[in-house]
Structure formats: C-alpha cells, structure tokens
Amino acid sequence: MPLLSNPEDVIGRRFDFIIAGGGTAGLVLANRLSENPDVSVIVLEAGNAHVDDPIILSPTGWVPQLFNSEYEWGLQSTPQPHSLDQRLFEFRSGKGLGGSSSINCLVYLKPHRADIDAFEKLGNPGWNWENYQKYSKKAESVHAPVPPVRQFRPTYNHDDVGHDGPLPVSFCPIASGVEYPLQKGLSELGIETISTGFGGETAGTYKALASLHPVKMTRTDSANAYLFPVIDRPNLQVLTGALVTKVVTSGDEATGLTADAVEFEHGGKFYQVLCAKDVILSAGAIKSPQILELSGIGDRSILEPLGIETKLDLPTIGTNTQDHFTCTGPAYELRDGNDIITEIEGPLPLVMSGYAFFPLHKAAANAQELIDKISAKINDEASPYSAGLREVYHVQLELLKDEDVPDVEIMVVPFSVIPMGPAGRAYVNVPPVLSRPFSRGTVHINSADPLAPPVIDPHIFEEDIDMEIITAGFKVSRAAAQFSPYKDIIAREVKPGPDVVTDDQIKEHIKSHVGTVWHMVGSCSMLPRDKGGVVDAKLKVYGTNNIRVVDLSILPILVSTHPQATVYAVAEQAGDIIKADHM
Ligand SMILES: Cc1cc2nc3c(=O)[nH]c(=O)nc-3n(C[C@H](O)[C@H](O)[C@H](O)COP(=O)(O)OP(=O)(O)OC[C@H]3O[C@@H](n4cnc5c(N)ncnc54)[C@H](O)[C@@H]3O)c2cc1C
C-alpha cells in the first residue's frame, strides 16, 4: 500500500524540488528526481490518490470517469463563435495521482519526427527526434505484438520502441472488426498500411499501441508505473488533496524572481512548503498557467484588474494554446452478421486502435491552393499576428507543405458515447481529427480565487485553413467507405447522412458537431522569449531563477498524433535537464 503523506508531515518543511501536480509528467519527475537519495522531493496533487481503483484500472473506465468530478476537473470553454450556436465545449482533464494518464483512452502513439524536430528549429536546442526517441524508449516497455485479430495486424519495428522502461505498453488483443476494412478502403485512396508509425514516419494506417498491461489487461499510468513502485523512498513525499494556489517568490524582474515556497490549500486551510532548489509546475496545460498567474507572473493587464500584484510581466503565459479538434461522423450503422464489437463493456478490453494519418496533399485536390492562401495570410504584414507567432507559423507552414508529414487523422471509434440511432444496433464513428491547428487560443484566470476555474477560449476554427483541413479529412473517411470490404459491413451512414453532400454542407455539419479530444498544449510554450515563449529550452520560466514548467503546456506546436507518449518523453528529458543543473 503506498505511503502517502499527511499535511503535518510536510507543512513548513523545505524540499529541494516541489512538484505542483502529480499527473502524467509530474510523477515521472517525482520518480527520476528522487532517484538521488540526497535530494528531497515533494509532490502536491489536488486530487485524490485512487490507489488500485478499479475504475482507473479498467481500460474502459474512462467513460464513467468523464462524468465524475472525483476523476476529472469538469471545465468548459467560453462560447465559440465559429461553432453552431456559439457552443461551449467540455474540456476534460484528469484529477488525482496519474492525472490525465489515469482517465485517458489509453491510445499510445508517437509523433512524426518532423513534429519534434520543429521544436529545435524554433530555437530549443536538444529538443529533436533523436532525443525524443531516447527518452521515449527510456519510458516505455513495449511488449511483443499480439496475433492479428480480425485481420488487423500490429505493424511495427521492434527497434523503434523501448523494451525495459517503467511504463508497460502493449497492443490491445482485440479489435472491433472495422479497422481492417477501413485500412483496405484507405489503401484504395493511396493511404497505405505502414510499419514505421513508432519510428517517426507516421503517414499511413497502423494499429496503435495502448497503455495497457500486457498480462493483467489493466490500464498503465504514471501512478502505477512511476510512483507507486518507489513511493517508499524516504526522500519522496506525496500529498494528495493539496491544491497549489501560488508560488511565493522574492526578487524582482531585474534580479529574476526566486521561488521561496509554494502555497497550497488542503482541507479548507492554506499552508506552505519551502523550496531549496526548484519549483516545477506539472499541473497540465490548463492549470499550470493558472498557477503562474495566481502567483503574479503573467500579463499585467490581466492580473492588475483582479487585484493581483504583478511580480513578473510575462504576457505570453496562457496564450498559443492548440488542441486536436474532431467532429461526429462519418458514422455508420453496421449490417448484422459481421460480428463487429461495438460494445465497451465486456470481459476483454476494447481500446481504440485503428488510426490513419495523412498529409493534406493526399486528402485535398486543392491542397496547394489552400497552402498558398494561408502562406499569403501569414506573410501579409496586415495580418493580426505578432512577430513571434509569425515565426512559429513559418515552421508550422513547413510541416504543412511537407508531403510526408500528416495534417489530419482518421480514427475508428467503435462505440458511441452519444446515441447514433435506434438502440440495439451496432454503430461506428470514423471521424477526422485536425492534427495541427493554425488557430491559437488562450487560457487565463478571471478571478484571484484559486478555486475558480480558468477561462478557456480555444478559438476553434478561427483560421479558415483548420476547417478546410478537417473537411478534407472527413471526405477521405467517407470516400474509404465506397470500397469493399469496408462498404460490405455498412448498412447506412447515420451521421451526417446522405443529404449532406457539398463542402458547404459538410462544413456546417462539422461546425455543429465539433468537439475536442482533450489534447491541449502551448499555454506555457517552450520558445525564445521574443517568439512568444514562456519557458526556455531548460523549461525555466523566463525572468525566474528556479521555476520550471514540465507538462504538455510547453509544446510550442501541437504534435500530430495523440500526445500521452510525448508527455512521458518530455518529462524524462526534463528529468535529465534538471539533474544536470542541480546534481
Ligand atoms: C479524457 C481524455 C482522454 C485522453 N485520451 C488520450 C489518449 O487516448 N491518448 C493520448 O495520447 N492522449 C490522450 N489524452 C491526453 C493525455 O492523456 C494528456 O494530454 C496528458 O496525459 C497530459 O499530461 P500532463 O502531465 O500535461 O497533465 P495531467 O496528466 O493532466 O496532470 C496534471 C495534474 O495536475 C493536477 N493539478 C492541476 N491543478 C493543480 C493544482 N492547482 N494543484 C495541484 N495539482 C493540480 C491535476 O489534478 C493532474 O493530476 C486524453 C486526455 C483526456 C482528458
């Protein structure tokens, strides 16, 4: 049984490293930094411990978790003008030890090498694909592939993945039965099945790995892989139910701010722990910027009206957010007699594993015209972009122009969280996901109360190119269903249905059925300060001497695949950076 701390064990004590947030990244750091018995580490996690919790361990437990505040922060966006009826969007984010790794859908994918090399091109030395693979392999322990299920074969190269890291990762031993027919349909469109998906070349279709224990068939997350095995280290303290409210600093902009302590709320009372070396914010892309702003580090024009003294004017905090947007459909009612599994409850785990990633050039006949249009807008001095964002966009444009780098994804969702049609029938949703939006959003506080939720404004579809790319992806998904054996398992399209045909109709459908898959990044971007950065390449907040951010918020451009593998790799790399600075 893990040894969790009580407040009285830690209040007023000095720790070398204070980690705010015991989520995916935070617990990797807790493990790596406390490997040295001479340094002391404390993790302050707002949520509960959830030790051996069957809902978390169940690979399909994420569905009930989404609707339960014990596991999830339950945040919402502001009304979005580019969606139908100015909709508000649910922003899901994990709460408790393990964070979002304990509530996610288990999908484990590595990005395209160009996604990561872009970080170095943007001015972050050492943040490249070679290092990514080194640290990703250090994190994961990938187990031998399962045999093909329903003709759906795991295709991967043994040397592209790690085999002895703390995090067990495996191929889900079942499949819905839709994945292989979709692969065949996509291959008719020139999107082939590949074996390089975990080696940095992701354009094509392949079976995703899963953060799934290969023997126990339970979820693996940062809590059970990184924390619980080492929680009895005497130099490591973990306090749950501890909401970090601010970093207490001394100094000023001239000397650089120094974090002296971290304040947290526990059981309705406020306490402090003292900092000897670094404070590391790992509260996720929504909450890490919130903690900085509550600490007086942020945009003066946001802080002062709230009565928060500006210790460091850093207006880039909470800007540059990006997310993976998707929609419902194309979705199909399936014919009887094909033995398709579309239920999520059952004796075996059904983890989503059918994925395709492809460049705009493969998806749209007018790709070049669309690229020229967004290029012209970015280069137009009259466009409303800061000089820094314009430079980031130039690197992002290179990714869009590259005919080997994916811009859009299709995923097989072999069950429906929302009703698709009459009960008792089998449905599958095969939606597009926009890989790398150009629209940039914000997340900021609008209250000095640390318990108040931050304001999330993702600016969904503010840039037209985003709608064009997702529409192209939608049409590829639909086109694949013209071919056998895919078309043979489909009874009818239920969303959006046969009446939605033209591009304008498809766009209207997407606007009214858009959602996020909860992969927000960018709110504390790792970039040179003049390009809009919040942290430098050592993940230190500009203008501070010892405050770092280590979580998904540091990604300056969103990676084109699902990001949990990337969080583990980022945190492993960060662990070595911090050790090199201090130990
Ligand atoms: C529902 C859902 C499904 C997803 N599915 C997938 C998937 O299948 N595949 C994939 O690759 N990615 C998926 N993701 C995304 C991925 O899991 C996350 O992006 C990633 O885990 C984020 O890691 P992180 O370390 O940045 O933050 P988190 O893991 O979210 O950690 C942040 C931690 O900080 C804590 N915290 C927040 N504020 C405070 C505070 N003030 N004081 C103390 N603690 C605080 C939180 O409670 C949490 O534990 C999904 C995400 C969600 C929400």
XYZ file of C-alpha atoms and ligand atoms in Angstrom:
636
model
C 0.000 0.000 0.000
C 1.505 3.352 -0.945
C 2.745 5.632 1.804
C 1.062 8.962 1.257
C 1.962 11.967 3.361
C -0.219 13.850 5.811
C -0.147 17.646 5.840
C 1.573 17.705 9.228
C 4.459 15.648 7.783
C 5.319 18.369 5.303
C 3.971 21.804 6.312
C 6.755 24.360 6.653
C 9.421 21.851 5.634
C 11.999 22.636 2.977
C 12.267 20.431 -0.111
C 14.809 20.550 -2.906
C 12.114 20.038 -5.537
C 8.443 20.888 -5.197
C 6.301 19.378 -7.952
C 2.891 21.027 -8.351
C 0.608 18.395 -9.900
C 1.000 14.619 -9.632
C -0.209 13.883 -13.149
C 1.426 12.271 -16.151
C 4.568 14.410 -16.246
C 4.690 15.193 -12.535
C 5.037 11.592 -11.425
C 7.748 10.816 -13.988
C 9.732 13.658 -12.415
C 8.922 12.525 -8.887
C 10.476 9.183 -9.705
C 13.522 10.432 -11.611
C 14.457 13.286 -9.275
C 14.103 11.162 -6.141
C 16.462 8.529 -7.599
C 19.172 10.535 -5.868
C 18.722 9.817 -2.147
C 20.449 13.087 -1.287
C 17.697 15.291 -2.671
C 14.225 15.714 -1.243
C 11.136 15.829 -3.442
C 7.503 16.592 -2.675
C 4.523 16.164 -4.989
C 1.441 18.278 -4.241
C -1.577 16.847 -6.055
C -5.006 18.473 -5.884
C -6.984 15.279 -6.468
C -7.103 12.017 -4.573
C -4.750 9.036 -4.633
C -7.030 6.444 -6.320
C -4.745 3.573 -5.351
C -5.785 0.295 -7.035
C -9.030 1.988 -8.106
C -10.907 -0.496 -10.340
C -12.438 2.299 -12.426
C -8.983 3.607 -13.307
C -7.538 0.155 -13.874
C -10.371 -0.820 -16.220
C -9.396 0.049 -19.826
C -12.949 1.189 -20.460
C -13.329 3.013 -17.145
C -12.661 6.334 -18.832
C -16.280 6.643 -19.925
C -17.746 6.785 -16.388
C -14.735 8.848 -15.280
C -15.589 11.592 -17.772
C -18.780 12.342 -15.939
C -17.346 12.132 -12.409
C -15.718 15.055 -10.595
C -13.710 12.645 -8.457
C -11.509 11.975 -11.509
C -11.951 14.941 -13.792
C -11.918 18.736 -13.466
C -15.112 19.315 -15.488
C -14.053 22.528 -17.233
C -15.804 24.360 -20.052
C -14.737 26.758 -22.774
C -16.206 30.158 -23.488
C -18.854 30.250 -26.265
C -17.159 29.570 -29.593
C -18.296 31.881 -32.413
C -17.135 29.521 -35.189
C -19.288 26.659 -33.963
C -23.011 26.400 -34.449
C -24.987 28.330 -31.814
C -21.788 29.621 -30.166
C -21.362 26.369 -28.310
C -19.423 25.856 -25.089
C -17.030 22.914 -25.123
C -16.230 20.407 -22.413
C -12.549 20.430 -21.547
C -11.638 17.164 -19.866
C -8.563 16.867 -17.677
C -7.559 14.238 -15.134
C -7.613 14.886 -11.373
C -5.746 12.727 -8.881
C -2.463 10.833 -8.925
C -1.740 9.924 -12.544
C -3.657 12.950 -13.832
C -4.886 12.547 -17.377
C -2.909 9.306 -17.835
C -5.447 7.781 -15.432
C -8.532 8.863 -17.373
C -7.390 8.868 -20.973
C -8.423 6.421 -23.682
C -5.087 4.521 -23.423
C -4.095 5.250 -27.014
C -0.285 5.316 -27.206
C 1.194 6.830 -30.366
C 4.474 8.525 -31.151
C 4.550 11.701 -33.236
C 6.085 12.269 -36.629
C 9.806 13.061 -36.361
C 9.175 16.445 -38.011
C 6.724 17.374 -35.225
C 9.566 17.119 -32.721
C 12.371 18.477 -34.903
C 10.190 21.590 -35.272
C 10.814 22.327 -31.566
C 14.557 22.552 -32.163
C 14.042 24.624 -35.315
C 12.075 27.079 -33.211
C 15.124 27.709 -31.034
C 15.107 24.917 -28.441
C 18.467 23.105 -28.607
C 18.250 19.393 -27.797
C 14.532 19.061 -28.452
C 14.740 16.854 -31.532
C 13.592 13.439 -32.718
C 16.799 11.642 -31.690
C 16.407 12.783 -28.097
C 12.675 12.153 -28.228
C 13.281 8.514 -29.119
C 15.988 8.184 -26.476
C 13.617 9.379 -23.752
C 10.512 7.709 -25.114
C 12.365 4.382 -25.116
C 13.538 5.091 -21.581
C 9.903 5.488 -20.503
C 8.197 2.572 -22.233
C 8.312 -1.167 -22.073
C 6.605 -2.349 -25.230
C 5.584 -5.989 -25.293
C 5.553 -8.378 -28.226
C 2.685 -7.892 -30.662
C -0.468 -9.925 -30.403
C -1.511 -12.087 -33.366
C -3.718 -10.423 -35.985
C -7.302 -10.024 -34.780
C -9.987 -9.862 -37.440
C -7.160 -9.472 -39.975
C -5.987 -6.298 -38.186
C -2.238 -6.776 -37.737
C 0.045 -4.814 -35.426
C 2.753 -3.487 -37.751
C 5.821 -2.002 -36.083
C 9.580 -2.238 -35.934
C 10.998 -3.749 -32.759
C 13.831 -1.204 -32.602
C 11.505 1.808 -32.791
C 10.231 1.265 -29.253
C 11.716 0.757 -25.793
C 11.510 -2.574 -24.030
C 12.576 -2.020 -20.451
C 11.146 1.297 -19.243
C 8.774 1.633 -16.294
C 5.590 2.034 -18.388
C 4.157 -1.240 -19.745
C 2.669 -0.684 -23.197
C 1.105 -3.303 -25.454
C -1.167 -3.931 -28.409
C -4.774 -4.462 -27.402
C -5.563 -8.128 -28.112
C -8.979 -7.410 -29.592
C -10.268 -5.149 -32.329
C -13.753 -4.090 -33.298
C -13.548 -5.581 -36.786
C -13.902 -2.220 -38.540
C -10.165 -1.422 -38.528
C -9.003 -3.799 -41.251
C -11.838 -2.986 -43.700
C -11.060 0.720 -43.190
C -7.378 0.059 -43.891
C -8.319 -1.652 -47.148
C -10.602 1.240 -48.118
C -7.888 3.798 -47.372
C -5.355 1.838 -49.344
C -7.593 2.304 -52.413
C -7.097 6.027 -51.820
C -3.304 5.712 -51.606
C -3.073 5.674 -47.809
C -1.115 2.525 -47.086
C -0.573 0.378 -44.025
C 2.884 1.111 -42.609
C 5.299 -0.362 -40.067
C 7.177 2.862 -39.286
C 4.491 4.521 -37.179
C 6.553 4.342 -33.989
C 9.773 5.280 -35.763
C 8.915 8.826 -36.718
C 7.241 8.206 -40.087
C 3.529 8.219 -39.339
C 1.848 8.884 -42.690
C -0.334 5.821 -43.299
C -2.511 3.477 -41.279
C -1.428 1.255 -38.400
C -2.541 -0.255 -35.146
C -1.946 1.993 -32.149
C -0.263 0.762 -29.017
C -2.086 1.120 -25.718
C -1.069 1.982 -22.163
C -2.405 -1.436 -21.302
C -0.668 -4.039 -19.158
C 0.038 -6.995 -21.457
C -0.803 -9.644 -18.860
C -3.203 -8.052 -16.398
C -5.093 -6.214 -19.175
C -5.348 -3.165 -16.919
C -4.548 0.498 -17.584
C -0.959 1.546 -17.031
C -0.474 5.160 -15.972
C 2.145 7.376 -14.407
C 0.896 6.497 -10.914
C 1.192 2.727 -11.155
C 4.255 2.779 -13.440
C 6.357 5.583 -11.962
C 5.118 6.460 -8.484
C 3.740 3.504 -6.576
C 6.832 1.301 -7.148
C 9.083 3.925 -5.472
C 6.750 5.618 -3.035
C 8.587 4.260 -0.007
C 11.700 6.263 -0.829
C 12.411 8.260 2.335
C 13.304 11.364 0.303
C 9.939 11.438 -1.538
C 6.724 12.862 -0.090
C 3.366 12.811 -1.859
C 0.479 14.850 -0.530
C -2.905 14.433 -2.181
C -5.879 16.753 -1.743
C -3.340 19.614 -1.933
C -4.370 22.316 -4.395
C -1.402 24.549 -5.217
C -2.617 28.134 -5.029
C 0.557 30.063 -5.738
C 4.318 30.147 -5.860
C 5.718 32.527 -3.252
C 8.628 34.497 -4.725
C 11.248 37.048 -3.800
C 13.301 39.320 -6.042
C 12.131 41.307 -8.999
C 12.329 41.443 -12.770
C 15.879 42.854 -12.624
C 17.330 40.097 -10.417
C 14.953 37.414 -11.597
C 12.207 36.026 -9.384
C 13.180 33.266 -6.992
C 10.616 30.752 -5.757
C 10.967 30.505 -1.986
C 7.856 28.470 -1.219
C 4.667 27.027 -2.592
C 1.289 27.727 -1.027
C -1.430 25.099 -1.143
C -4.937 24.549 0.120
C -5.705 21.333 1.981
C -8.978 20.652 3.756
C -10.004 24.310 3.520
C -6.779 25.622 5.106
C -3.764 27.227 3.445
C -0.199 26.037 4.092
C 3.283 26.373 2.662
C 6.240 24.154 1.860
C 9.635 25.771 1.335
C 11.823 25.409 -1.737
C 15.566 24.762 -1.704
C 16.152 24.265 -5.436
C 13.284 24.333 -7.968
C 9.529 24.593 -8.120
C 8.238 22.521 -11.026
C 4.724 23.149 -12.308
C 3.222 19.972 -13.769
C -0.434 20.880 -13.394
C -1.253 20.420 -17.090
C -1.882 22.839 -19.949
C -4.957 24.361 -18.301
C -3.767 24.675 -14.709
C -0.025 25.417 -14.936
C -0.677 28.873 -16.465
C -3.357 29.419 -13.812
C -0.840 28.849 -11.001
C 1.652 31.230 -12.630
C -0.963 33.963 -12.983
C -2.161 33.494 -9.412
C 1.489 33.941 -8.404
C 1.685 37.345 -10.106
C 3.519 36.016 -13.158
C 1.648 36.839 -16.334
C 0.068 39.614 -18.302
C -0.095 42.757 -16.161
C -3.308 43.830 -17.891
C -4.985 40.596 -16.764
C -3.544 40.461 -13.236
C -3.977 44.022 -12.027
C -7.756 44.322 -12.543
C -8.030 41.185 -10.380
C -6.027 42.795 -7.596
C -3.010 40.534 -8.116
C 0.346 42.279 -7.814
C 2.418 41.740 -10.975
C 5.727 40.255 -9.885
C 6.763 39.496 -13.461
C 5.073 40.838 -16.559
C 5.067 37.864 -18.949
C 2.078 38.347 -21.285
C 2.766 35.147 -23.223
C 1.516 32.946 -20.384
C -1.766 31.298 -21.292
C -1.535 32.163 -24.983
C -0.654 29.963 -28.002
C -2.991 27.116 -26.930
C -3.785 24.464 -29.528
C -5.903 21.343 -29.434
C -6.994 18.423 -31.587
C -10.478 19.158 -32.872
C -12.743 16.466 -34.204
C -16.410 16.019 -35.055
C -19.036 13.314 -35.082
C -19.124 11.349 -38.310
C -18.945 9.955 -40.767
C -20.728 7.422 -38.577
C -22.411 4.251 -39.754
C -24.986 1.749 -38.679
C -23.443 -1.644 -39.376
C -25.014 -4.648 -41.018
C -25.958 -7.630 -38.895
C -23.884 -10.764 -39.026
C -20.419 -9.255 -39.221
C -19.562 -9.920 -35.605
C -18.392 -6.352 -35.096
C -17.663 -5.451 -31.481
C -19.075 -2.064 -30.697
C -19.718 -2.518 -27.008
C -17.279 -1.129 -24.486
C -18.218 -3.354 -21.590
C -17.072 -6.941 -21.713
C -14.541 -9.446 -20.479
C -11.777 -8.109 -22.721
C -10.579 -4.539 -23.198
C -11.520 -2.777 -26.397
C -9.058 0.079 -26.766
C -9.364 2.268 -29.828
C -6.531 1.156 -32.081
C -7.463 1.874 -35.719
C -5.724 5.048 -36.899
C -4.742 6.724 -40.151
C -2.643 9.862 -40.531
C -2.124 11.636 -43.833
C -0.967 14.925 -45.322
C -3.334 17.487 -46.811
C -1.777 16.741 -50.200
C -3.274 13.238 -50.032
C -6.646 14.490 -48.836
C -7.462 17.516 -50.978
C -7.087 18.148 -54.704
C -6.767 21.876 -53.933
C -4.098 21.378 -51.236
C -1.587 23.695 -52.901
C -4.176 26.443 -53.271
C -5.058 26.163 -49.564
C -1.390 26.234 -48.568
C -0.743 29.267 -50.765
C -3.672 31.060 -49.158
C -2.546 30.531 -45.563
C 1.078 31.302 -46.531
C -0.009 34.603 -48.047
C -2.002 35.450 -44.937
C 0.935 34.693 -42.649
C 3.304 36.757 -44.787
C 0.891 39.674 -45.038
C 2.087 42.453 -42.743
C -1.539 43.486 -42.255
C -2.481 40.141 -40.663
C -3.093 40.351 -36.928
C -0.155 38.173 -35.858
C 2.669 39.110 -33.526
C 6.183 38.868 -34.969
C 6.824 35.859 -32.735
C 3.723 33.958 -33.796
C 4.558 34.674 -37.412
C 7.926 32.952 -36.925
C 6.246 29.963 -35.284
C 3.792 29.831 -38.173
C 6.651 29.699 -40.671
C 7.888 26.485 -39.066
C 4.323 25.171 -38.934
C 3.896 26.010 -42.622
C 6.939 23.882 -43.448
C 5.146 20.957 -41.801
C 2.004 21.668 -43.821
C 3.963 21.847 -47.071
C 5.829 18.596 -46.410
C 4.049 15.850 -48.341
C 5.289 13.177 -45.918
C 4.014 14.812 -42.735
C 0.396 14.228 -41.675
C -2.022 17.126 -41.237
C -5.171 15.162 -40.465
C -6.129 11.876 -38.867
C -8.962 9.396 -39.034
C -9.795 7.286 -36.006
C -12.081 4.310 -35.541
C -14.401 4.874 -32.576
C -16.205 1.548 -32.376
C -18.829 2.611 -29.865
C -20.949 5.648 -29.260
C -20.897 7.777 -26.153
C -23.784 9.741 -27.653
C -26.725 7.956 -29.316
C -26.222 7.457 -33.066
C -29.564 5.882 -33.851
C -32.057 3.342 -32.511
C -30.757 1.319 -29.559
C -29.762 -2.287 -30.119
C -27.957 -1.627 -33.390
C -24.158 -1.533 -33.929
C -22.623 1.821 -34.864
C -19.133 3.012 -35.663
C -17.879 6.558 -35.822
C -14.878 7.225 -38.087
C -14.213 10.941 -37.617
C -11.363 13.137 -38.809
C -9.107 14.860 -36.284
C -7.271 18.062 -37.192
C -3.615 17.320 -36.485
C -2.080 20.754 -36.105
C -4.451 23.731 -35.975
C -3.383 27.204 -37.000
C -5.997 28.754 -34.692
C -4.491 29.813 -31.387
C -6.449 30.007 -28.145
C -5.954 31.271 -24.615
C -6.406 30.143 -21.030
C -6.384 32.785 -18.302
C -7.679 33.407 -14.831
C -10.534 35.848 -14.349
C -10.536 35.694 -10.574
C -7.939 35.883 -7.819
C -9.736 32.953 -6.197
C -7.556 29.855 -6.767
C -10.649 27.658 -6.616
C -12.303 29.457 -9.552
C -11.871 27.702 -12.910
C -9.736 29.436 -15.520
C -11.333 30.840 -18.680
C -10.609 28.630 -21.687
C -11.056 30.160 -25.129
C -9.760 27.738 -27.775
C -10.709 29.964 -30.751
C -11.962 26.871 -32.583
C -11.839 27.307 -36.376
C -10.803 30.949 -36.158
C -8.368 30.229 -39.002
C -10.216 29.037 -42.129
C -7.444 26.607 -43.020
C -8.389 24.470 -39.997
C -11.908 23.952 -41.314
C -10.531 23.189 -44.784
C -8.168 20.511 -43.460
C -10.705 18.774 -41.240
C -13.221 18.846 -44.101
C -10.675 17.185 -46.382
C -10.121 14.518 -43.711
C -13.853 13.996 -43.377
C -14.177 13.410 -47.108
C -11.324 10.867 -47.119
C -13.000 8.960 -44.300
C -16.244 8.913 -46.221
C -14.581 8.014 -49.524
C -12.942 4.950 -47.977
C -16.427 3.542 -47.328
C -17.029 3.132 -51.075
C -14.724 0.122 -51.205
C -15.114 -3.490 -50.185
C -14.750 -4.994 -47.676
C -15.476 -1.749 -45.785
C -18.680 -0.949 -47.651
C -19.955 -4.504 -47.119
C -20.187 -4.117 -43.344
C -22.064 -0.800 -43.531
C -25.875 -0.681 -43.536
C -26.174 3.132 -43.793
C -24.494 6.391 -42.868
C -26.241 7.859 -39.825
C -24.123 10.998 -39.291
C -24.317 13.280 -41.093
C -26.338 11.129 -43.512
C -26.761 11.046 -47.287
C -28.303 14.535 -47.544
C -25.039 16.190 -46.552
C -23.039 16.223 -49.764
C -21.435 19.538 -50.700
C -18.378 21.025 -48.985
C -20.544 23.758 -47.506
C -22.959 21.203 -46.071
C -20.082 19.180 -44.628
C -18.619 22.305 -43.042
C -21.978 23.156 -41.487
C -22.177 19.629 -40.123
C -18.657 19.887 -38.659
C -19.472 23.259 -37.089
C -22.475 21.790 -35.351
C -20.736 18.563 -34.267
C -17.237 19.774 -33.394
C -15.502 18.739 -30.193
C -12.018 18.303 -28.800
C -10.216 15.106 -27.920
C -8.618 16.941 -24.960
C -5.039 17.325 -26.072
C -4.455 20.971 -25.197
C -0.858 22.237 -25.441
C 1.004 25.509 -25.757
C -0.123 27.611 -22.781
C 3.451 27.779 -21.411
C 5.252 27.381 -24.720
C 8.927 26.483 -24.901
C 10.139 29.160 -27.293
C 12.599 32.017 -27.326
C 11.043 34.866 -25.389
C 10.736 37.078 -28.462
C 8.803 34.354 -30.287
C 6.168 34.178 -27.571
C 7.934 31.835 -25.160
C 7.072 31.232 -21.520
C 9.858 28.747 -20.778
C 13.321 28.321 -22.278
C 14.808 25.070 -23.555
C 15.621 24.091 -19.950
C 11.936 24.587 -19.181
C 12.633 27.518 -16.871
C 10.085 30.338 -16.855
C 11.645 33.468 -18.339
C 12.546 36.021 -15.690
C 12.713 33.437 -12.901
C 15.681 31.694 -11.336
C 14.054 28.438 -10.303
C 10.505 27.992 -11.596
C 10.057 25.403 -14.335
C 7.088 24.013 -16.191
C 7.123 20.349 -17.190
C 3.909 19.107 -18.783
C 2.101 19.283 -22.102
C 1.736 23.070 -21.850
C 5.340 23.521 -23.032
C 4.750 22.206 -26.565
C 5.062 25.229 -28.897
C 3.277 23.434 -31.761
C 0.871 20.556 -31.227
C 2.180 17.155 -32.302
C 0.165 15.412 -34.993
C -0.617 12.249 -33.017
C -2.211 11.698 -29.622
C 0.150 13.149 -27.042
C 0.465 10.894 -23.996
C 3.663 9.180 -25.220
C 5.055 12.657 -25.833
C 4.321 13.756 -22.255
C 6.304 10.804 -20.922
C 9.224 11.574 -23.262
C 9.167 15.286 -22.396
C 9.163 14.529 -18.670
C 12.006 12.029 -18.989
C 14.077 14.580 -20.914
C 13.197 17.264 -18.372
C 14.353 14.978 -15.560
C 17.831 14.779 -17.083
C 17.919 18.533 -17.709
C 17.042 19.305 -14.097
C 19.511 16.733 -12.763
C 22.271 18.192 -14.928
C 21.574 21.646 -13.492
C 21.484 20.580 -9.866
C 23.045 17.201 -9.158
C -10.446 12.185 -21.364
C -9.085 12.223 -22.002
C -8.737 11.234 -22.912
C -7.478 11.254 -23.489
N -7.101 10.218 -24.286
C -5.835 10.152 -24.742
C -5.371 9.025 -25.423
O -6.072 8.020 -25.556
N -4.107 9.030 -25.914
C -3.281 10.103 -25.745
O -2.155 10.078 -26.249
N -3.673 11.187 -25.048
C -4.918 11.214 -24.512
N -5.305 12.269 -23.750
C -4.340 13.335 -23.492
C -3.233 12.975 -22.494
O -3.635 11.980 -21.594
C -2.851 14.227 -21.730
O -2.583 15.239 -22.658
C -1.642 14.068 -20.859
O -1.798 12.975 -20.006
C -1.401 15.356 -20.073
O -0.326 15.192 -19.192
P 0.147 16.400 -18.270
O 1.246 15.899 -17.422
O 0.406 17.577 -19.129
O -1.120 16.783 -17.382
P -2.038 15.864 -16.452
O -1.713 14.435 -16.619
O -3.433 16.283 -16.689
O -1.585 16.251 -14.986
C -1.924 17.439 -14.321
C -2.087 17.124 -12.843
O -2.041 18.311 -12.094
C -3.065 18.293 -11.114
N -3.375 19.678 -10.779
C -3.998 20.591 -11.550
N -4.051 21.771 -10.901
C -3.435 21.589 -9.728
C -3.155 22.446 -8.632
N -3.504 23.730 -8.645
N -2.504 21.938 -7.554
C -2.126 20.638 -7.527
N -2.386 19.779 -8.543
C -3.011 20.264 -9.633
C -4.185 17.549 -11.790
O -5.117 17.072 -10.859
C -3.420 16.459 -12.516
O -3.203 15.346 -11.696
C -6.568 12.299 -23.172
C -6.931 13.291 -22.266
C -8.172 13.252 -21.669
C -8.533 14.323 -20.686
